[in-house]
mmCIF file of C-alpha atoms in Angstrom:
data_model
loop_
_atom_site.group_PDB
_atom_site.id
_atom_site.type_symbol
_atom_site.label_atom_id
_atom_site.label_comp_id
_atom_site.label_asym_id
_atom_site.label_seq_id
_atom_site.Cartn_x
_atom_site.Cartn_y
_atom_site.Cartn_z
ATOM 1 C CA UNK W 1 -53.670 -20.006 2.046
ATOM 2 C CA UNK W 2 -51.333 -17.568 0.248
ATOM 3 C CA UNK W 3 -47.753 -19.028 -0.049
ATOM 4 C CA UNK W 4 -45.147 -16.303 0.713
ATOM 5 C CA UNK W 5 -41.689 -15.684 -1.457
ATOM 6 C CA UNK W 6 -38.677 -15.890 1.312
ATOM 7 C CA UNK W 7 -36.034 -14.272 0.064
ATOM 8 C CA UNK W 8 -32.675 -14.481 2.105
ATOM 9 C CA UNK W 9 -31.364 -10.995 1.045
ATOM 10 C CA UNK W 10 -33.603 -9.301 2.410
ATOM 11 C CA UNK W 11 -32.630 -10.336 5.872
ATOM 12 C CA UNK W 12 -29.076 -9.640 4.676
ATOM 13 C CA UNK W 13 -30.091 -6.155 3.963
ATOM 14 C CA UNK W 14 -32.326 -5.771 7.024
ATOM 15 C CA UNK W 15 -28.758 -6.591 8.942
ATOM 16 C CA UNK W 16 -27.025 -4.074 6.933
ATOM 17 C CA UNK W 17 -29.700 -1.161 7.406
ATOM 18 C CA UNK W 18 -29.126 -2.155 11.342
ATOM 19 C CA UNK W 19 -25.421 -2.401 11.529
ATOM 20 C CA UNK W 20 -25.283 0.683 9.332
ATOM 21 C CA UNK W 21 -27.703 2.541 12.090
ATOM 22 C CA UNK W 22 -25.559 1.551 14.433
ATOM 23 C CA UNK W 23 -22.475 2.858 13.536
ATOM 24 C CA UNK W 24 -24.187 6.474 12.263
ATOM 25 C CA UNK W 25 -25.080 6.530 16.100
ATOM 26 C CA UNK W 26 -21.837 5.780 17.093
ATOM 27 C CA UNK W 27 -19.843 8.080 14.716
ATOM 28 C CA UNK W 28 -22.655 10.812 15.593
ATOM 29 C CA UNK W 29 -21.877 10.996 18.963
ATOM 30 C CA UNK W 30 -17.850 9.913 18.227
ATOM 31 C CA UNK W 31 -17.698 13.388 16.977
ATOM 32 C CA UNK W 32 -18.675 15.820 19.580
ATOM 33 C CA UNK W 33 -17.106 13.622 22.663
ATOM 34 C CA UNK W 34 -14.232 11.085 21.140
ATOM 35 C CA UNK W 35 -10.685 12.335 19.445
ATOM 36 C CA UNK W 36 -8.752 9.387 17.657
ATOM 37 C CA UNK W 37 -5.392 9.918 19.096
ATOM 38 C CA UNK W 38 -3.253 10.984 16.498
ATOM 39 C CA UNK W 39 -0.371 8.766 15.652
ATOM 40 C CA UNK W 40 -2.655 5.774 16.455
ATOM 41 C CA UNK W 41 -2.455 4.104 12.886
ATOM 42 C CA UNK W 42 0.296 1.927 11.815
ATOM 43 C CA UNK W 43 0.494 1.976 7.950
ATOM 44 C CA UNK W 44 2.266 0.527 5.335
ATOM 45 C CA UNK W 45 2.349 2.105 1.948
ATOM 46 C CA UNK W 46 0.428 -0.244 -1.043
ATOM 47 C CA UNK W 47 2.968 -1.639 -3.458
ATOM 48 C CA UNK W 48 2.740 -2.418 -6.815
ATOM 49 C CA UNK W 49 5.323 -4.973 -8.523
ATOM 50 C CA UNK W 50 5.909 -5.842 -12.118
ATOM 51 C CA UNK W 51 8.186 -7.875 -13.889
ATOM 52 C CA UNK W 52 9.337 -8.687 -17.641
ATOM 53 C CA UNK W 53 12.228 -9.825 -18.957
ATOM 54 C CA UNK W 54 14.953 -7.882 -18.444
ATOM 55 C CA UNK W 55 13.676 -5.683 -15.352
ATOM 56 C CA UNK W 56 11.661 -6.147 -11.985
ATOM 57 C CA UNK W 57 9.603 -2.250 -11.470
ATOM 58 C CA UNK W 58 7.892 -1.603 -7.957
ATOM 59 C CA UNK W 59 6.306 1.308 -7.560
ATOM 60 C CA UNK W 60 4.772 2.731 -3.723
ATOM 61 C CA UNK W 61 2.834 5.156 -3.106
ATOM 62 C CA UNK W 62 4.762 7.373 -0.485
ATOM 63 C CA UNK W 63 2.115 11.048 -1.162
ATOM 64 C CA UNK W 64 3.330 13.716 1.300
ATOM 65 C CA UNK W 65 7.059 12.546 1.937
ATOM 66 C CA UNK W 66 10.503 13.779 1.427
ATOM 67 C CA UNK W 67 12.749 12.016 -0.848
ATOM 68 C CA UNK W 68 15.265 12.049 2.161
ATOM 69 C CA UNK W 69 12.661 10.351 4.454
ATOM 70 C CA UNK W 70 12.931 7.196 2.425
ATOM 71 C CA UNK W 71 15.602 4.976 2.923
ATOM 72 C CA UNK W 72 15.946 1.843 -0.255
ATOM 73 C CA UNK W 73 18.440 -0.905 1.092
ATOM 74 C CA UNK W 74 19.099 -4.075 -1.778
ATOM 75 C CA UNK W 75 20.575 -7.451 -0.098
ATOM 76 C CA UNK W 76 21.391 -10.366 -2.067
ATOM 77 C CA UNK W 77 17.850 -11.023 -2.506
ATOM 78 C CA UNK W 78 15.797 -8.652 -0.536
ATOM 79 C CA UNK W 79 14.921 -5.318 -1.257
ATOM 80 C CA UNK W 80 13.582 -2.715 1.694
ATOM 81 C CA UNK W 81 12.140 -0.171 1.441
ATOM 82 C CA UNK W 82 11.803 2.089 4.678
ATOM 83 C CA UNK W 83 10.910 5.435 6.085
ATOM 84 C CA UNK W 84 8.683 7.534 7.942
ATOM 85 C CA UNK W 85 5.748 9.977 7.203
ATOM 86 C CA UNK W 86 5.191 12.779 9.719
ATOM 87 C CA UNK W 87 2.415 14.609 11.022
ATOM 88 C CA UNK W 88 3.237 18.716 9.466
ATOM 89 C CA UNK W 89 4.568 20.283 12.091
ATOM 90 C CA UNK W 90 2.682 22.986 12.221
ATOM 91 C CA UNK W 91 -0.445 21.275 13.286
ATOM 92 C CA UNK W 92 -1.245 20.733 16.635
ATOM 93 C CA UNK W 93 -2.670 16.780 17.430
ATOM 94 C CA UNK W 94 -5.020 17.702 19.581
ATOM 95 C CA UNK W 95 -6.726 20.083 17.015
ATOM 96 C CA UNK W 96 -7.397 16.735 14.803
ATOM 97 C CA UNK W 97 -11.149 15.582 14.817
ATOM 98 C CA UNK W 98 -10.616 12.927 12.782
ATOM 99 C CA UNK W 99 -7.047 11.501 11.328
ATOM 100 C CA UNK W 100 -7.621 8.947 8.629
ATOM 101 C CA UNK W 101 -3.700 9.120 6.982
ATOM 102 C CA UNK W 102 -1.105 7.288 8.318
ATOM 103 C CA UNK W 103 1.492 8.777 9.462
ATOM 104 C CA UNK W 104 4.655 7.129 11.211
ATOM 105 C CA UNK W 105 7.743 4.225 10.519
ATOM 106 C CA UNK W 106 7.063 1.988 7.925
ATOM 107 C CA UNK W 107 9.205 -0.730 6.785
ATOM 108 C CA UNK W 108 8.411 -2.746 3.846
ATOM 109 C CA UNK W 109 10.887 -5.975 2.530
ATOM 110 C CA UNK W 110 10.692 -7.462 -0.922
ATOM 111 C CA UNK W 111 12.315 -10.602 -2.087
ATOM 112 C CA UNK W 112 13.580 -10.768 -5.458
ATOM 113 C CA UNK W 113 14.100 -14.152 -6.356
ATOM 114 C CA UNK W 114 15.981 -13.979 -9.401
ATOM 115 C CA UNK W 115 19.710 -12.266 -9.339
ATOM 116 C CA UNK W 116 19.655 -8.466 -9.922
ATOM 117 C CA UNK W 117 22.795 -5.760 -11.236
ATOM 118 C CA UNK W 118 22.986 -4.019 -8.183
ATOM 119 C CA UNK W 119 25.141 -1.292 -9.840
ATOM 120 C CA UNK W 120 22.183 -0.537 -12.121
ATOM 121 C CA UNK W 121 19.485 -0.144 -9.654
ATOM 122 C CA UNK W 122 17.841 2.940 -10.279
ATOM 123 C CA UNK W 123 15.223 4.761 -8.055
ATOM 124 C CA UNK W 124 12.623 7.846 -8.556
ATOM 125 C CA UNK W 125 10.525 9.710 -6.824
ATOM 126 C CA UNK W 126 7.807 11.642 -8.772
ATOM 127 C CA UNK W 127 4.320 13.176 -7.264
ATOM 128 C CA UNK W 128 4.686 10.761 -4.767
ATOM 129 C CA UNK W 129 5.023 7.542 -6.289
ATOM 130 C CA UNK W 130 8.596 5.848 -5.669
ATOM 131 C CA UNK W 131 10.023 3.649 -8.743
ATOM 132 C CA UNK W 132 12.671 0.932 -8.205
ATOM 133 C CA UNK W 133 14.169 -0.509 -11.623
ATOM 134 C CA UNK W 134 16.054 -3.839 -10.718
ATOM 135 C CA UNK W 135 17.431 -4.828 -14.199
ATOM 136 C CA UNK W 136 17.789 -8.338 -14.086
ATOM 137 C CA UNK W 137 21.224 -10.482 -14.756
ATOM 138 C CA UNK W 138 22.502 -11.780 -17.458
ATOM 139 C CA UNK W 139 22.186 -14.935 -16.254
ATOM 140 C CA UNK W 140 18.296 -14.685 -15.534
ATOM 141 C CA UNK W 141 17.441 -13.704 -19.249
ATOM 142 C CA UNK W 142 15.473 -16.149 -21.741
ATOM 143 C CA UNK W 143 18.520 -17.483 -24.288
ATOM 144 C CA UNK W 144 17.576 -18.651 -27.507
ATOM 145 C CA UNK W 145 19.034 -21.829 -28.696
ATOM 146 C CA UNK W 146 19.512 -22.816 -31.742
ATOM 147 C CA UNK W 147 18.576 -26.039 -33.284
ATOM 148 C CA UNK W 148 21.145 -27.727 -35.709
ATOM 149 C CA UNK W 149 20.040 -30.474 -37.695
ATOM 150 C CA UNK W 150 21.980 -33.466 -37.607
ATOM 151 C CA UNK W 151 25.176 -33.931 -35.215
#
């Protein structure tokens, strides 16, 4: 009697192959008979957020926009950034096939945490890419102290 290996994974990938079938059919025949309407995504631009010790930097990936299609609003400890993307206007939605951007409102809201110079906010926007500088107070900065021997 021969004793046979089992070896989970290949189940796992025998699930995969069929799933992946599956959806080949699907998209096959998507193609000639389905059209994804075309403001049908909601989206919400990625974000990316650093922070060292004097500043707080986000940077969002807005490709395809306007500079006066975003709208940057700073509360007392929120940050929002807003706008919308829209579909060129001189294409017609029911010419799109397929429609894998996002287009539409977004509305995105940051808090900040530590206190911020609102007068020295600064914002960019370069090849698509927004950058918000929030220069941190004062009052949030590492002090050194010094140590004095004796009283």
């Amino acid at each position: 009697m021969d004793v046979a290996r089992w070896n989970p994974f290949d189940e796992l990938r025998a699930i995969q192959d069929d799933m992946n079938r599956l959806f080949e059919q699907r998209s096959g025949s998507a193609r000639q008979t389905h059209r994804e309407p075309a403001n049908s995504r909601v989206w919400a631009p990625v974000v990316d957020i650093l922070e060292d010790q004097n500043e707080i930097l986000l940077r969002a990936e807005l490709p395809g926009m306007k500079q006066e299609e975003i709208q940057i609003e700073l509360t007392a400890d929120t940050l929002t950034v807003s706008g919308e993307r829209r579909l060129p206007s001189d294409d017609r939605k029911d010419a799109y096939i397929r429609l894998e951007r996002a287009y539409g409102r977004f509305h995105r809201s940051f808090t900040i945490g530590v206190p911020i110079k609102a007068d020295d906010v600064r914002a960019s926007y370069v090849d698509g890419i927004l950058e918000i500088r929030l220069p941190k107070s004062e009052d949030t900065k590492p002090k050194k102290i010094e140590v004095r021997v004796g009283a």
